[in-house]
Coordinates of C-alpha atoms in Angstrom, one line a residue:
M414 CA 87.1 76.5 128.8
Q415 CA 88.6 79.9 127.8
K416 CA 90.4 78.3 124.9
P417 CA 87.7 76.0 123.4
I418 CA 89.4 75.2 120.1
L419 CA 92.7 74.2 121.7
V420 CA 91.1 72.1 124.5
G421 CA 88.5 70.5 122.2
G422 CA 90.9 69.9 119.3
L423 CA 93.6 68.3 121.4
G424 CA 91.1 66.3 123.3
L425 CA 89.6 65.0 120.0
A426 CA 93.1 64.2 118.8
L427 CA 93.8 62.2 122.0
F428 CA 90.5 60.4 121.7
F429 CA 91.2 59.2 118.2
A430 CA 94.7 58.3 119.1
V431 CA 93.5 56.0 121.8
L432 CA 90.8 54.6 119.5
G433 CA 93.5 54.0 116.9
R434 CA 95.0 51.4 119.2
W435 CA 92.1 49.1 118.5
Q436 CA 91.0 50.2 115.0
G437 CA 93.8 50.1 112.4
N438 CA 91.7 51.7 109.8
I439 CA 92.0 55.0 111.7
F440 CA 94.9 55.8 109.4
D441 CA 92.5 56.2 106.5
L442 CA 90.8 59.1 108.2
G443 CA 93.7 61.5 108.1
E444 CA 92.3 64.1 105.6
W445 CA 88.7 63.8 107.0
L446 CA 90.0 64.3 110.5
F447 CA 91.9 67.5 109.5
W448 CA 88.7 69.2 108.3
G449 CA 86.6 67.6 111.0
A450 CA 88.8 69.0 113.8
I451 CA 88.4 72.6 112.5
A452 CA 84.6 72.1 112.6
W453 CA 84.8 70.8 116.2
G454 CA 81.6 71.2 118.1
G455 CA 79.4 70.6 115.0
L456 CA 79.6 74.3 114.0
L457 CA 79.3 75.0 110.4
L458 CA 82.2 76.8 108.8
W459 CA 81.4 80.4 107.9
Q460 CA 83.1 81.9 104.9
K461 CA 82.0 85.2 103.4
K462 CA 83.4 86.6 100.2
Q463 CA 84.7 90.1 100.8
P464 CA 83.3 92.5 98.1
Q465 CA 85.9 94.0 96.0
H466 CA 86.3 97.7 96.5
P467 CA 87.6 99.7 93.5
Q468 CA 91.1 101.1 94.1
D469 CA 91.6 104.8 94.3
N470 CA 92.3 106.0 90.7
P471 CA 94.5 109.1 90.6
Q472 CA 92.9 109.9 87.2
N473 CA 89.6 110.7 89.0
P474 CA 89.4 114.1 90.6
L475 CA 89.3 114.2 94.4
K476 CA 86.0 115.1 96.1
R477 CA 85.8 116.9 99.4
K478 CA 84.3 113.7 101.0
D479 CA 87.4 111.8 99.9
V480 CA 89.6 114.2 101.7
D481 CA 87.4 114.3 104.8
Q482 CA 87.4 110.5 104.8
A483 CA 91.2 110.4 104.7
I484 CA 91.4 112.7 107.7
A485 CA 88.8 110.6 109.6
N486 CA 90.8 107.4 108.9
A487 CA 94.0 109.0 110.1
Q488 CA 92.3 110.2 113.3
Q489 CA 91.0 106.7 113.9
W490 CA 94.5 105.2 113.7
V491 CA 96.0 107.9 115.9
M492 CA 93.2 107.4 118.5
A493 CA 93.8 103.7 118.5
L494 CA 97.5 104.2 118.9
Q495 CA 97.0 106.5 121.9
Q496 CA 94.5 104.1 123.5
E497 CA 96.7 101.1 123.2
V498 CA 100.0 102.8 124.1
P499 CA 98.9 105.4 126.6
D500 CA 102.4 105.9 128.1
Q501 CA 103.8 107.3 124.8
D502 CA 103.3 110.9 123.6
F503 CA 101.8 111.2 120.1
T504 CA 101.1 115.0 120.2
T505 CA 102.9 115.6 116.9
L506 CA 100.5 113.3 115.0
R507 CA 97.4 114.8 116.6
Q508 CA 98.6 118.4 115.9
T509 CA 99.3 117.5 112.2
L510 CA 95.7 116.3 111.8
D511 CA 94.3 119.4 113.7
K512 CA 96.1 121.7 111.3
L513 CA 94.6 120.1 108.2
N514 CA 91.2 121.7 108.7
Q515 CA 92.9 125.1 108.4
E516 CA 94.6 124.1 105.1
F517 CA 91.3 124.2 103.2
Q518 CA 91.5 128.0 103.4
R519 CA 95.1 128.3 102.2
D520 CA 95.6 130.5 99.1
H521 CA 99.4 130.1 98.7
F522 CA 101.1 127.2 97.0
T523 CA 104.4 125.4 97.2
V524 CA 106.3 124.0 94.2
A525 CA 109.1 121.5 94.8
I526 CA 112.0 121.1 92.3
A527 CA 113.3 117.5 92.4
G528 CA 115.6 115.3 90.3
G529 CA 118.8 113.4 90.4
R530 CA 122.3 114.8 91.1
G531 CA 123.5 117.2 88.4
T532 CA 120.2 117.7 86.6
G533 CA 120.2 121.5 87.3
K534 CA 117.8 121.9 90.2
T535 CA 119.7 124.8 91.8
T536 CA 120.1 126.7 88.6
L537 CA 116.4 126.3 87.7
L538 CA 115.5 127.5 91.2
R539 CA 117.4 130.7 90.7
Q540 CA 115.9 131.3 87.2
L541 CA 112.4 130.9 88.5
Q542 CA 112.9 133.0 91.6
A543 CA 114.2 135.8 89.4
T544 CA 110.7 136.3 88.0
A545 CA 109.2 137.0 91.5
P546 CA 106.7 134.1 91.4
T547 CA 103.5 134.1 93.4
Y548 CA 104.3 130.6 94.7
T549 CA 107.0 129.3 97.0
L550 CA 109.9 127.3 95.4
Q551 CA 111.8 124.6 97.3
E552 CA 114.7 122.5 96.1
T553 CA 114.7 118.9 97.3
P554 CA 117.8 116.8 98.1
P555 CA 119.1 114.8 95.1
L556 CA 117.3 111.6 94.3
F557 CA 118.7 108.2 93.2
T558 CA 121.8 108.4 95.4
D559 CA 123.3 105.7 97.5
L560 CA 122.0 107.4 100.7
A561 CA 118.5 106.4 101.6
S562 CA 118.2 109.4 103.9
Y563 CA 118.5 111.7 100.9
D564 CA 115.8 109.9 98.9
Q565 CA 113.5 109.9 102.0
A566 CA 114.0 113.6 102.6
A567 CA 113.3 114.4 99.0
Q568 CA 110.1 112.2 99.0
N569 CA 108.8 114.0 102.1
Q570 CA 109.3 117.4 100.5
V571 CA 107.6 116.2 97.3
F572 CA 104.6 114.9 99.2
A573 CA 104.3 118.1 101.3
A574 CA 104.4 120.3 98.2
D575 CA 101.4 121.2 96.1
L576 CA 103.2 120.6 92.8
V577 CA 106.5 119.1 91.7
I578 CA 108.9 119.9 88.9
F579 CA 111.0 116.8 88.0
L580 CA 114.2 117.5 86.1
V581 CA 115.7 115.0 83.6
N582 CA 118.5 115.3 81.2
G583 CA 117.3 112.7 78.8
D584 CA 114.8 109.8 78.5
L585 CA 113.6 108.2 81.8
M586 CA 115.4 105.3 83.4
A587 CA 113.4 102.6 85.1
S588 CA 114.1 103.9 88.6
Q589 CA 113.0 107.4 87.6
W590 CA 109.7 106.1 86.1
Q591 CA 109.0 104.1 89.3
T592 CA 109.5 107.2 91.4
L593 CA 107.2 109.3 89.2
N594 CA 104.5 106.6 89.2
H595 CA 104.7 106.4 93.0
W596 CA 104.1 110.2 93.1
H597 CA 101.3 109.9 90.7
Q598 CA 99.6 107.2 92.8
A599 CA 99.9 109.6 95.7
R600 CA 98.0 112.2 93.6
Q601 CA 100.9 114.5 93.1
T602 CA 100.7 116.9 90.1
I603 CA 104.0 116.6 88.2
L604 CA 105.7 118.7 85.6
I605 CA 108.7 117.1 83.8
A606 CA 111.4 119.5 82.7
F607 CA 113.7 118.2 80.0
N608 CA 116.7 120.3 80.9
K609 CA 120.1 120.8 79.1
Q610 CA 118.4 120.1 75.7
D611 CA 121.1 122.4 74.1
Q612 CA 123.5 119.5 74.5
Y613 CA 121.6 117.5 71.9
Q614 CA 121.1 118.0 68.2
P615 CA 117.6 119.4 67.2
E616 CA 116.4 116.1 65.9
Q617 CA 117.6 114.3 69.1
R618 CA 115.8 116.8 71.3
E619 CA 112.5 116.2 69.5
L620 CA 113.0 112.4 69.7
I621 CA 113.7 112.5 73.5
L622 CA 110.8 114.8 74.1
N623 CA 108.4 112.6 72.2
Q624 CA 109.8 109.5 74.1
L625 CA 109.2 111.2 77.4
R626 CA 105.6 112.1 76.5
N627 CA 104.8 108.6 75.2
H628 CA 106.4 106.8 78.2
C629 CA 104.6 108.9 80.8
Q630 CA 101.0 108.7 79.4
P631 CA 98.5 108.7 80.9
A632 CA 100.0 109.5 84.3
I633 CA 101.5 112.8 83.1
A634 CA 99.8 114.9 80.3
P635 CA 102.0 115.8 77.3
Q636 CA 101.6 119.5 78.0
N637 CA 103.2 119.0 81.4
I638 CA 106.4 117.7 79.8
L639 CA 108.4 120.6 78.7
P640 CA 111.9 121.3 77.2
I641 CA 114.0 123.9 79.0
T642 CA 117.6 125.1 79.2
A643 CA 118.2 126.6 82.6
A644 CA 122.0 127.2 82.0
P645 CA 122.8 127.2 78.3
Q646 CA 126.3 126.3 77.3
A647 CA 128.5 129.1 76.0
I648 CA 128.9 129.1 72.2
K649 CA 131.8 130.4 70.1
V650 CA 131.0 133.5 68.1
K651 CA 133.2 134.5 65.2
K652 CA 133.1 138.2 64.1
I653 CA 134.5 139.7 61.0
Q654 CA 136.0 143.1 61.5
A655 CA 135.9 146.0 59.0
D656 CA 139.5 145.5 58.1
G657 CA 138.7 141.8 57.3
T658 CA 140.2 140.3 60.3
A659 CA 138.3 137.8 62.4
T660 CA 137.8 137.6 66.1
E661 CA 136.3 134.9 68.2
H662 CA 134.7 135.0 71.6
F663 CA 132.2 133.0 73.7
E664 CA 128.7 134.1 74.4
R665 CA 126.1 132.5 76.7
P666 CA 122.6 132.4 75.3
D667 CA 119.7 133.4 77.5
P668 CA 118.1 130.6 79.5
V669 CA 115.0 129.0 78.1
V670 CA 112.5 128.5 80.9
A671 CA 109.5 130.5 79.6
P672 CA 107.5 127.4 78.6
L673 CA 107.8 126.0 82.1
Q674 CA 106.9 129.3 83.7
H675 CA 103.9 129.7 81.5
Q676 CA 102.6 126.2 82.4
L677 CA 103.2 126.7 86.1
Q678 CA 101.2 130.0 86.0
T679 CA 98.4 128.4 84.0
L680 CA 98.0 125.5 86.5
L681 CA 98.2 127.8 89.6
S682 CA 95.7 130.3 88.3
Q683 CA 92.8 128.0 87.5
P684 CA 90.3 127.8 90.4
E685 CA 89.5 124.1 89.7
T686 CA 93.1 123.1 89.5
Q687 CA 93.9 125.1 92.6
Q688 CA 91.3 123.2 94.5
Q689 CA 92.6 119.9 93.4
L690 CA 96.1 120.8 94.2
L691 CA 95.1 121.9 97.7
W692 CA 92.9 118.9 98.4
S693 CA 95.5 116.5 97.1
T694 CA 98.1 117.9 99.5
I695 CA 95.7 117.6 102.4
W696 CA 94.8 114.0 101.3
R697 CA 98.5 113.0 101.1
T698 CA 99.3 114.5 104.5
A699 CA 96.4 112.6 106.1
R700 CA 97.4 109.4 104.4
L701 CA 101.0 109.8 105.5
T702 CA 99.9 110.5 109.1
Q703 CA 97.7 107.4 109.0
H704 CA 100.7 105.4 107.7
N705 CA 103.0 106.6 110.5
A706 CA 100.4 105.9 113.2
K707 CA 99.5 102.5 111.7
Q708 CA 103.2 101.6 111.5
T709 CA 103.9 102.6 115.1
L710 CA 100.8 100.8 116.4
N711 CA 101.6 97.6 114.4
Q712 CA 105.1 97.6 115.8
F713 CA 103.7 97.7 119.4
R714 CA 101.2 95.0 118.5
R715 CA 103.8 92.8 116.9
E716 CA 105.9 92.9 120.0
R717 CA 103.0 91.5 121.9
A718 CA 102.0 89.0 119.2
L719 CA 105.3 87.3 118.7
P720 CA 105.6 85.7 122.2
I721 CA 102.1 84.3 121.6
L722 CA 103.2 82.9 118.3
E723 CA 106.3 81.3 119.9
K724 CA 104.2 79.8 122.6
Y725 CA 101.9 78.0 120.2
Q726 CA 104.9 76.9 118.0
W727 CA 106.2 74.9 121.0
L728 CA 102.7 73.7 121.9
A729 CA 102.1 72.4 118.3
A730 CA 105.5 70.7 118.3
G731 CA 104.8 69.1 121.7
A732 CA 101.3 68.0 120.9
T733 CA 102.4 66.4 117.6
F734 CA 105.5 64.8 119.1
A735 CA 103.5 63.2 121.8
N736 CA 100.8 61.9 119.4
P737 CA 101.3 58.2 118.7
V738 CA 99.1 58.3 115.6
A739 CA 100.9 60.1 112.7
A740 CA 97.6 60.6 110.8
L741 CA 96.4 62.9 113.6
D742 CA 99.3 65.3 113.4
L743 CA 97.3 67.8 111.3
L744 CA 94.4 67.5 113.7
A745 CA 96.5 68.6 116.7
T746 CA 98.1 71.4 114.6
A747 CA 94.7 72.6 113.5
A748 CA 93.5 72.8 117.1
V749 CA 96.6 74.8 118.1
T750 CA 96.3 77.1 115.1
G751 CA 92.6 77.8 115.8
Q752 CA 93.3 78.9 119.3
M753 CA 96.3 80.9 118.2
I754 CA 94.1 82.8 115.7
M755 CA 91.8 83.9 118.5
D756 CA 94.7 85.0 120.8
V757 CA 96.6 86.9 118.1
G758 CA 93.3 88.4 116.8
A759 CA 92.7 89.8 120.3
V760 CA 96.0 91.6 120.2
Y761 CA 95.0 93.3 117.0
Q762 CA 91.5 94.2 118.3
Q763 CA 89.9 91.6 116.0
R764 CA 87.3 90.0 118.2
L765 CA 86.7 86.7 116.4
S766 CA 84.0 84.2 117.2
L767 CA 84.7 80.5 117.4
G768 CA 83.2 80.0 114.0
Q769 CA 85.3 82.7 112.4
A770 CA 88.5 81.4 113.9
Q771 CA 87.6 78.0 112.5
A772 CA 87.0 79.5 109.1
I773 CA 90.4 81.2 109.1
A774 CA 92.0 78.0 110.2
T775 CA 90.3 76.3 107.3
T776 CA 91.6 78.8 104.8
L777 CA 95.1 78.5 106.2
G778 CA 94.9 74.7 106.1
K779 CA 93.7 74.6 102.5
Q780 CA 96.4 77.0 101.4
M781 CA 99.1 75.0 103.2
I782 CA 98.1 71.8 101.4
Q783 CA 97.9 73.5 98.1
L784 CA 101.3 75.1 98.5
G785 CA 102.8 71.8 99.6
L786 CA 103.9 73.2 103.0
V787 CA 103.1 70.0 104.9
E788 CA 105.3 67.8 102.7
L789 CA 108.0 70.3 102.2
S790 CA 108.4 71.1 105.9
T791 CA 108.5 67.5 106.8
Q792 CA 111.2 66.8 104.2
A793 CA 113.3 69.8 105.2
V794 CA 113.1 69.1 108.9
G795 CA 113.7 65.4 108.5
G796 CA 117.0 66.1 106.6
M797 CA 118.2 68.4 109.3
L798 CA 117.3 66.2 112.2
K799 CA 118.9 63.1 110.7
T800 CA 122.3 64.8 111.1
N801 CA 122.1 64.3 114.9
A802 CA 121.8 61.0 116.6
I803 CA 119.5 62.2 119.4
T804 CA 116.9 63.6 117.0
Y805 CA 117.3 60.9 114.5
L806 CA 116.3 58.3 117.0
A807 CA 113.4 60.5 118.1
G808 CA 111.1 59.9 115.1
G809 CA 108.4 62.1 116.4
A810 CA 110.6 65.1 116.4
V811 CA 110.3 65.4 112.6
Q812 CA 106.5 65.8 112.8
G813 CA 106.9 68.0 115.9
V814 CA 109.2 70.5 114.2
S815 CA 107.1 70.4 111.0
A816 CA 104.0 71.3 113.1
A817 CA 105.9 74.2 114.7
Y818 CA 107.0 75.5 111.3
L819 CA 103.4 75.3 110.0
T820 CA 102.2 77.2 113.1
H821 CA 105.0 79.7 112.6
I822 CA 104.0 80.4 109.0
A823 CA 100.3 80.6 110.0
G824 CA 101.1 83.0 112.8
L825 CA 103.2 85.3 110.7
S826 CA 100.5 85.4 108.0
L827 CA 97.9 86.3 110.6
I828 CA 100.1 89.1 112.0
Q829 CA 100.6 90.5 108.5
Y830 CA 96.9 90.2 107.7
F831 CA 95.8 91.9 110.9
Q832 CA 98.3 94.7 110.4
E833 CA 96.6 95.7 107.2
Q834 CA 93.2 95.9 108.8
N835 CA 91.6 99.1 110.1
P836 CA 91.9 99.4 113.9
Q837 CA 88.1 98.9 114.5
T838 CA 87.5 96.5 111.6
A839 CA 84.5 94.3 112.2
A840 CA 85.0 90.6 112.1
E841 CA 82.5 90.4 109.3
S842 CA 85.0 92.0 107.0
L843 CA 87.4 89.0 106.9
N844 CA 88.9 88.6 103.5
F845 CA 89.9 85.0 103.0
E846 CA 91.3 85.5 99.5
K847 CA 93.7 88.2 100.8
L848 CA 94.6 86.0 103.7
G849 CA 95.6 83.2 101.3
Q850 CA 97.7 85.6 99.3
I851 CA 99.5 86.7 102.4
L852 CA 100.2 83.1 103.5
K853 CA 101.8 82.4 100.1
R854 CA 103.9 85.5 100.3
V855 CA 105.0 84.8 103.9
F856 CA 105.9 81.2 103.0
E857 CA 108.0 82.3 100.0
Q858 CA 109.9 84.8 102.3
N859 CA 110.5 82.3 105.1
Q860 CA 111.1 79.0 103.5
R861 CA 114.9 79.6 103.5
S862 CA 114.9 81.4 106.9
Q863 CA 116.8 80.3 110.0
F864 CA 113.7 78.9 111.6
F865 CA 114.6 75.3 111.2
G866 CA 118.1 75.7 112.4
N867 CA 117.0 77.8 115.4
F868 CA 114.2 75.5 116.3
V869 CA 116.3 72.3 116.0
K870 CA 119.0 74.0 118.2
G871 CA 116.3 74.6 120.8
T872 CA 115.1 71.0 120.5
L873 CA 118.6 69.7 121.0
N874 CA 119.0 71.8 124.1
R875 CA 115.8 70.4 125.5
L876 CA 116.7 66.8 124.6
S877 CA 120.3 66.9 125.5
P878 CA 121.5 64.7 128.5
Q879 CA 122.8 67.8 130.3
T880 CA 119.3 69.4 130.2
I881 CA 117.6 66.2 131.3
S882 CA 120.1 65.8 134.2

């Protein structure tokens, strides 16, 4: 009785299967039985629409309560991680959060200089340092290389800095804009420096600058997109001597970085801007710490959830294979899915009631029918099984493997859904719309996977004469 959905659902399927021996019209009840099984016990299905919460808008200034909430959320995940994995040491995560409270009193700022290879980061760093700035300058590794480690290291430095200068040598490429937008969503303040403008004609410079300002609105204000020349090209100078002879030599003009320096000083000297820069950095650090703790915890949970999923895949396949009434296949699958929901939910600290597990199973079942998973999986498995004499003769194997596949997709969807929940999320916060979206995404990602091949291979091993003997 510790698994009421599984016991009751499979029992109900067996009852109707026996009844179907004497009543041929049982085959007309297939769809009704599917929904009736999920409502086993006479319980009414409960489905509550999750209210939509407005997404964080980087255009809105941060408030102190937003920063405090980000820290509290990160602490919640770190605490859950420590409680569920007590044999691991997560001191670094805890120390990072402890230091954040001291950051509110910080009065010094860090500026990161980022950009692709060859955009002039090192030269600009030297030019800005020559003016003895009141802020710390850091050059990040080059972005947009083939080495992911470079990009990740640069991203980490950008998120840890209070402000970033992004260097470009022309208009933005798609990859550059995606990176800038990612930083903007993380509430990073960005200055774009259009460097090496002396390589263009005056009209071209103005055109590129206007394009940059238009493309980046409203994420980056026009006054934060500035033309500079950190290392001007040498120009040929012709000089006429008193005797009428001409001499030529090369001169290098002075760097043009004053507009950028002025804008930096303006931003870093305004009390309101200083506060937003500081709070944004603390907020990003808290969110990153939460992400790392969440990712680590979900990895441990997933390792515990996958064996449960595999167990119920085989249980669904066995129950469906042994069922003599084809119309009751969905009934047995629904019973297995309902119990799997409760067991996987327990791994993710989601204490679900019987009614809530039924409601989740209903959502998954509806989505599977709408996406055509039932028909597609049967066709796909049938085509593979007919290539082997043993499984071709065993007609129930088609339905069995189809049931296993549906259970597999449902289980992966549940794991993905629970991974995105807060560690102490109440069961009342179930979001069925989001669950349906995840199911669709998981199905699209796994419909060409090796699941069928692996499962059929396992089936053949179990059905082979060598195994039987």
